[in-house]
Every structure is written in C-alpha cells, then in structure tokens.
JSON list of C-alpha atoms in Angstrom, two decimals:
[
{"chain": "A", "resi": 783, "resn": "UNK", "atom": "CA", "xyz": [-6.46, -3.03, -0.81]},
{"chain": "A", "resi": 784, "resn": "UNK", "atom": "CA", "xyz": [-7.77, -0.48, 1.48]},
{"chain": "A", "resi": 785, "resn": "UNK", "atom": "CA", "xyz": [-5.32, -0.76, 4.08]},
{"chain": "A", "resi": 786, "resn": "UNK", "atom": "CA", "xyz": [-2.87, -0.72, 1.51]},
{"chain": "A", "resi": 787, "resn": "UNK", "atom": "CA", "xyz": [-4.17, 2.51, 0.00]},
{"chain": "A", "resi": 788, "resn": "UNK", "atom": "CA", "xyz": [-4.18, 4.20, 3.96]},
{"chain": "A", "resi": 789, "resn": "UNK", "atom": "CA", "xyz": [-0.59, 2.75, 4.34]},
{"chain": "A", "resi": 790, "resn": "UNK", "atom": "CA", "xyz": [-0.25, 5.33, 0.92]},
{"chain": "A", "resi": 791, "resn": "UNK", "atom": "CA", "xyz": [-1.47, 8.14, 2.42]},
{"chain": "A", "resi": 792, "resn": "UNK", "atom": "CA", "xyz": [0.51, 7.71, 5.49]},
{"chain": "A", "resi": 793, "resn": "UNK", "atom": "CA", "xyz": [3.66, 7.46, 4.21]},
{"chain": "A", "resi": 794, "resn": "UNK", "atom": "CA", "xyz": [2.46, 10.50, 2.10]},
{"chain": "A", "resi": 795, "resn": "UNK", "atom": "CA", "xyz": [2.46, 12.57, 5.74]},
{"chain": "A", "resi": 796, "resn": "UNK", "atom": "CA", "xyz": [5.15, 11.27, 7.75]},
{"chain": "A", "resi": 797, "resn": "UNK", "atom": "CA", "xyz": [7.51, 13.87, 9.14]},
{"chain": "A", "resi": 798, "resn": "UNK", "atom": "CA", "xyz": [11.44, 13.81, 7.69]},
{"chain": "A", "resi": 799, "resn": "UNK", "atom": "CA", "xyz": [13.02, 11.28, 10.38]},
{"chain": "A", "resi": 800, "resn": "UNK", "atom": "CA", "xyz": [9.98, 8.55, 10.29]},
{"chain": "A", "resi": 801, "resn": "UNK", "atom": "CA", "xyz": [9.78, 8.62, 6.11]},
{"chain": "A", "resi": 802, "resn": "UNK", "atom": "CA", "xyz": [13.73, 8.06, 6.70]},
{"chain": "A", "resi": 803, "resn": "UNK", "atom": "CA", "xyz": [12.94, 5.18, 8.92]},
{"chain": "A", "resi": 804, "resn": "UNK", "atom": "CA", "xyz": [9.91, 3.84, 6.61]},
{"chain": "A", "resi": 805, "resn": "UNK", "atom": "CA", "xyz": [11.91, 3.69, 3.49]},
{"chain": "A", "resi": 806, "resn": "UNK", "atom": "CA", "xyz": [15.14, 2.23, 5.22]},
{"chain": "A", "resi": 807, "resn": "UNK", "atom": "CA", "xyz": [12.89, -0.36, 6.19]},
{"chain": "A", "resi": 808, "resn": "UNK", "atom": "CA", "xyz": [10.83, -1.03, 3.15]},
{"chain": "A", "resi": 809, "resn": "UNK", "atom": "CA", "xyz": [14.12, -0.88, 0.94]},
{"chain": "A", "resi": 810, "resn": "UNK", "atom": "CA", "xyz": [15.72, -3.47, 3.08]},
{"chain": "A", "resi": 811, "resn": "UNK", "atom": "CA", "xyz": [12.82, -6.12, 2.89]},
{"chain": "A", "resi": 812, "resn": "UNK", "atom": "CA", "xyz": [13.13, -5.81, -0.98]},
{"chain": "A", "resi": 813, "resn": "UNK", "atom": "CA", "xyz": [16.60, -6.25, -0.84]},
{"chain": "A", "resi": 814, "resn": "UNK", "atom": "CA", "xyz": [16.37, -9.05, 1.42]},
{"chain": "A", "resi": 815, "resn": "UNK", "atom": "CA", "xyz": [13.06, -10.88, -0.43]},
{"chain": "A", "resi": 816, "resn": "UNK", "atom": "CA", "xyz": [13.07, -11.56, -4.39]},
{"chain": "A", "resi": 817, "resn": "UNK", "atom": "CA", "xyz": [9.45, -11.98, -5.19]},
{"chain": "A", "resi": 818, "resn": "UNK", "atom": "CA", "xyz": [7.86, -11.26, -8.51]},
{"chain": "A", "resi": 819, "resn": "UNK", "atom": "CA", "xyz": [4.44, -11.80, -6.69]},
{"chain": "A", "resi": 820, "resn": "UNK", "atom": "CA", "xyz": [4.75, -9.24, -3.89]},
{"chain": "A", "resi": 821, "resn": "UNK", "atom": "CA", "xyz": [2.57, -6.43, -5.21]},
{"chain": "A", "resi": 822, "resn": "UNK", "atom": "CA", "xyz": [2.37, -5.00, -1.59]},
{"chain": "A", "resi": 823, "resn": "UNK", "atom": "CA", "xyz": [5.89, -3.57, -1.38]},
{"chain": "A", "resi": 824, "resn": "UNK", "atom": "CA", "xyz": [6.29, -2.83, -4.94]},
{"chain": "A", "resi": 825, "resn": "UNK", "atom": "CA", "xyz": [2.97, -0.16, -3.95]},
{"chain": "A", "resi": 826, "resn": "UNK", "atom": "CA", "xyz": [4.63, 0.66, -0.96]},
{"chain": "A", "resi": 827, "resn": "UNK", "atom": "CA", "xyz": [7.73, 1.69, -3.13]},
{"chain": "A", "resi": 828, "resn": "UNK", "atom": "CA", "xyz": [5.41, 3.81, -5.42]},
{"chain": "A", "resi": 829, "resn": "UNK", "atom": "CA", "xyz": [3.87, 5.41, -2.60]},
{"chain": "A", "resi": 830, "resn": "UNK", "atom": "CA", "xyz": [7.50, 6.55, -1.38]},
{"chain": "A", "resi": 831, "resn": "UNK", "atom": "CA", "xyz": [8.28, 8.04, -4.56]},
{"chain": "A", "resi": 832, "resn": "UNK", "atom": "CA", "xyz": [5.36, 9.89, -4.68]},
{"chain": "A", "resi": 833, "resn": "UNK", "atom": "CA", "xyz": [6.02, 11.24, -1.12]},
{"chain": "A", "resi": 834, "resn": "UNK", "atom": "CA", "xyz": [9.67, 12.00, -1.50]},
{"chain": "A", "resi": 835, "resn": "UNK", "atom": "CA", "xyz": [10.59, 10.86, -4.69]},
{"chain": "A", "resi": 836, "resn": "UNK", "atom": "CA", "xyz": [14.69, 12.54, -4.65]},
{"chain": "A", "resi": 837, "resn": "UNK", "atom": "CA", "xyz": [14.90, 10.20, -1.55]},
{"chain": "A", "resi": 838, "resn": "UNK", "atom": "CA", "xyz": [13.38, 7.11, -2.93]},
{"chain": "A", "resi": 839, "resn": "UNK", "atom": "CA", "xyz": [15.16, 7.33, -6.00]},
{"chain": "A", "resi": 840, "resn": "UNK", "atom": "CA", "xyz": [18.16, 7.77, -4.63]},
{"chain": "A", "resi": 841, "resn": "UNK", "atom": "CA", "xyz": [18.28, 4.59, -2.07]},
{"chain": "A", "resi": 842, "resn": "UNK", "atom": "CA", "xyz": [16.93, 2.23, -5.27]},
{"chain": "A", "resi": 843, "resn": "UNK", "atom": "CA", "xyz": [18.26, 3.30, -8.24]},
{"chain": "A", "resi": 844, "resn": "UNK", "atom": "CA", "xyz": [21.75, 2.39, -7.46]},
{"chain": "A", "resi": 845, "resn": "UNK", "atom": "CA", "xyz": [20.95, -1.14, -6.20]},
{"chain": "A", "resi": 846, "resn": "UNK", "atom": "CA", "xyz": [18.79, -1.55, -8.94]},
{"chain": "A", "resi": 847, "resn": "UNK", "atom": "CA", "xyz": [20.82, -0.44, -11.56]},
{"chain": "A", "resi": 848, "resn": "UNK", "atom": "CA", "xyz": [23.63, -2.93, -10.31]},
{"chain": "A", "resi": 849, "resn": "UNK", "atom": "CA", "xyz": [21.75, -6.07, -9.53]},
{"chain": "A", "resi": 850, "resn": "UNK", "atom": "CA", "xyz": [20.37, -5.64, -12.95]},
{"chain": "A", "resi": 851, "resn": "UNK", "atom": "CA", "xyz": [23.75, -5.35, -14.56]},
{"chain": "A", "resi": 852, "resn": "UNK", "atom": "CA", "xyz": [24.89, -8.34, -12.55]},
{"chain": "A", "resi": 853, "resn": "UNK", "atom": "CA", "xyz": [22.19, -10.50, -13.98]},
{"chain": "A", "resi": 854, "resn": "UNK", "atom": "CA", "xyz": [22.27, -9.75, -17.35]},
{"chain": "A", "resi": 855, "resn": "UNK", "atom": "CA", "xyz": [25.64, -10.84, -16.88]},
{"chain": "A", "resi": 856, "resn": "UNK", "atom": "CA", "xyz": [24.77, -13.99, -15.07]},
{"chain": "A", "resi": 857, "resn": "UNK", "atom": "CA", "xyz": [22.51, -14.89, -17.84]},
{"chain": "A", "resi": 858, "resn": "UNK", "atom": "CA", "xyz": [19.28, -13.95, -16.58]},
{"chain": "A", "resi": 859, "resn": "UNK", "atom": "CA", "xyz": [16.13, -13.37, -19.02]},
{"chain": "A", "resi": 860, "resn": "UNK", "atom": "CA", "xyz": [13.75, -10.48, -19.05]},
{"chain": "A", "resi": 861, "resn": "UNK", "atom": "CA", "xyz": [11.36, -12.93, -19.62]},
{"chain": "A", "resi": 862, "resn": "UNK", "atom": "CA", "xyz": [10.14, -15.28, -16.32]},
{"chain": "A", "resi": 863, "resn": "UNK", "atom": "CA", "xyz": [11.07, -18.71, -16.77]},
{"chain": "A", "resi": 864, "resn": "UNK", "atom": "CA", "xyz": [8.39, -21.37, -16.37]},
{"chain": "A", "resi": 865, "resn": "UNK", "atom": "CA", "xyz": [9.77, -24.17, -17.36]},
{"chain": "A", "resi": 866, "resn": "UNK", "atom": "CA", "xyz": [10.06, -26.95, -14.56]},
{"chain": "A", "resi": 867, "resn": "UNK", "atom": "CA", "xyz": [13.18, -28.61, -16.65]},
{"chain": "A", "resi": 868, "resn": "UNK", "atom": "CA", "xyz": [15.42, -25.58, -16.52]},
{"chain": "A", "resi": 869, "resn": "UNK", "atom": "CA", "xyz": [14.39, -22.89, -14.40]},
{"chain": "A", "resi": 870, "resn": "UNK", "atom": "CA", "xyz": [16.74, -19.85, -14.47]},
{"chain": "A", "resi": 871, "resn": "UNK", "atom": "CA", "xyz": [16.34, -18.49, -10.53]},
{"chain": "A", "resi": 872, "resn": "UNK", "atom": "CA", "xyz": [17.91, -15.07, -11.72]},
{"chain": "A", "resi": 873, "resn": "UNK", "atom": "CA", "xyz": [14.99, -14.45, -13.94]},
{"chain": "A", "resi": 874, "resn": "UNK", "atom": "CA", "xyz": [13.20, -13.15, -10.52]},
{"chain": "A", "resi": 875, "resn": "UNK", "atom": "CA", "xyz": [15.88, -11.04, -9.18]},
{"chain": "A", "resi": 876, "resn": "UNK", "atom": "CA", "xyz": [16.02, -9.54, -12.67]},
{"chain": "A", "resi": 877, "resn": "UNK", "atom": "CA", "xyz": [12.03, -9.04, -12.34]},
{"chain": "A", "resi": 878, "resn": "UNK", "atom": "CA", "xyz": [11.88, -7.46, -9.23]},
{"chain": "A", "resi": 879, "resn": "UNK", "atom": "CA", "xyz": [14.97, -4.84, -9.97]},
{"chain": "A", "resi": 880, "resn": "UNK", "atom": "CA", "xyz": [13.22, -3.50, -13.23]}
]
C-alpha cells in the first residue's frame, strides 16, 4: 500500500509528456486486462484523475461509456455472477467499465 500511495504522488508531479506516457500506458493495461480484483490500477486510475483529471477523463470515458453499452446489450448483469453452472463472463467487463 505504500508504494502504491508514492506511485500517487508521483504521477501527481510528472511533467506534461511523461503523465501522457503514464496514462497511455495505464489505460492500455485496463483495456487489455478485465479484472474485478485489480485494485492496483483502478488506484492508479484515481490517482490520474486527481493529477489531470480533463486528460484522464477524456481517454476513459469514451471506452467506458461504450463497452458498457455493448454489454448491457450482450446481456451482462450489474451484479457479478457466482454461480459455477452459468457464469456470465461479461459480468466482469461490465464491472471493471463502471
């Protein structure tokens, strides 16, 4: 927890190009990696809003919004399913955009 907490107040004093670079990277990973567990880069998100919160918002919102249009469509839950019989794999995705 500590190093996440320095990793906060790093981002919080990175010049223009590297916070660029940081969130480019950190948006891509969360992207990439549907985890309802990962409480790392859901605090590294916060920490990027609170450092540059225009930027932040506008590289997540938009994917966000969309992937969780497409699985309400698909017929995911906001509710994580936990049933072994018929486990709904959206449910995460849907998770981790909210």
């Amino acid at each position: 927890i500590s190093l996440l907490k320095a990793c906060g107040q790093v981002i919080m004093h990175l010049s223009d190009a590297l916070f660029d670079n940081v969130l480019e990277q950190i948006f891509n990973y969360a992207n990439a990696s549907v985890t309802t567990q990962n409480v790392f880069v859901h605090k590294l998100a916060a920490y990027l809003a609170d450092a540059n919160p225009q930027k932040t918002f506008a590289k997540f919102l938009p994917v966000c919004i969309e992937n969780i249009r497409t699985e309400l469509a698909y017929g995911a839950s906001s509710l994580k399913t936990i049933s072994a019989n018929d486990p709904i794999p959206s449910d995460s995705r849907l998770a981790w955009s909210v």
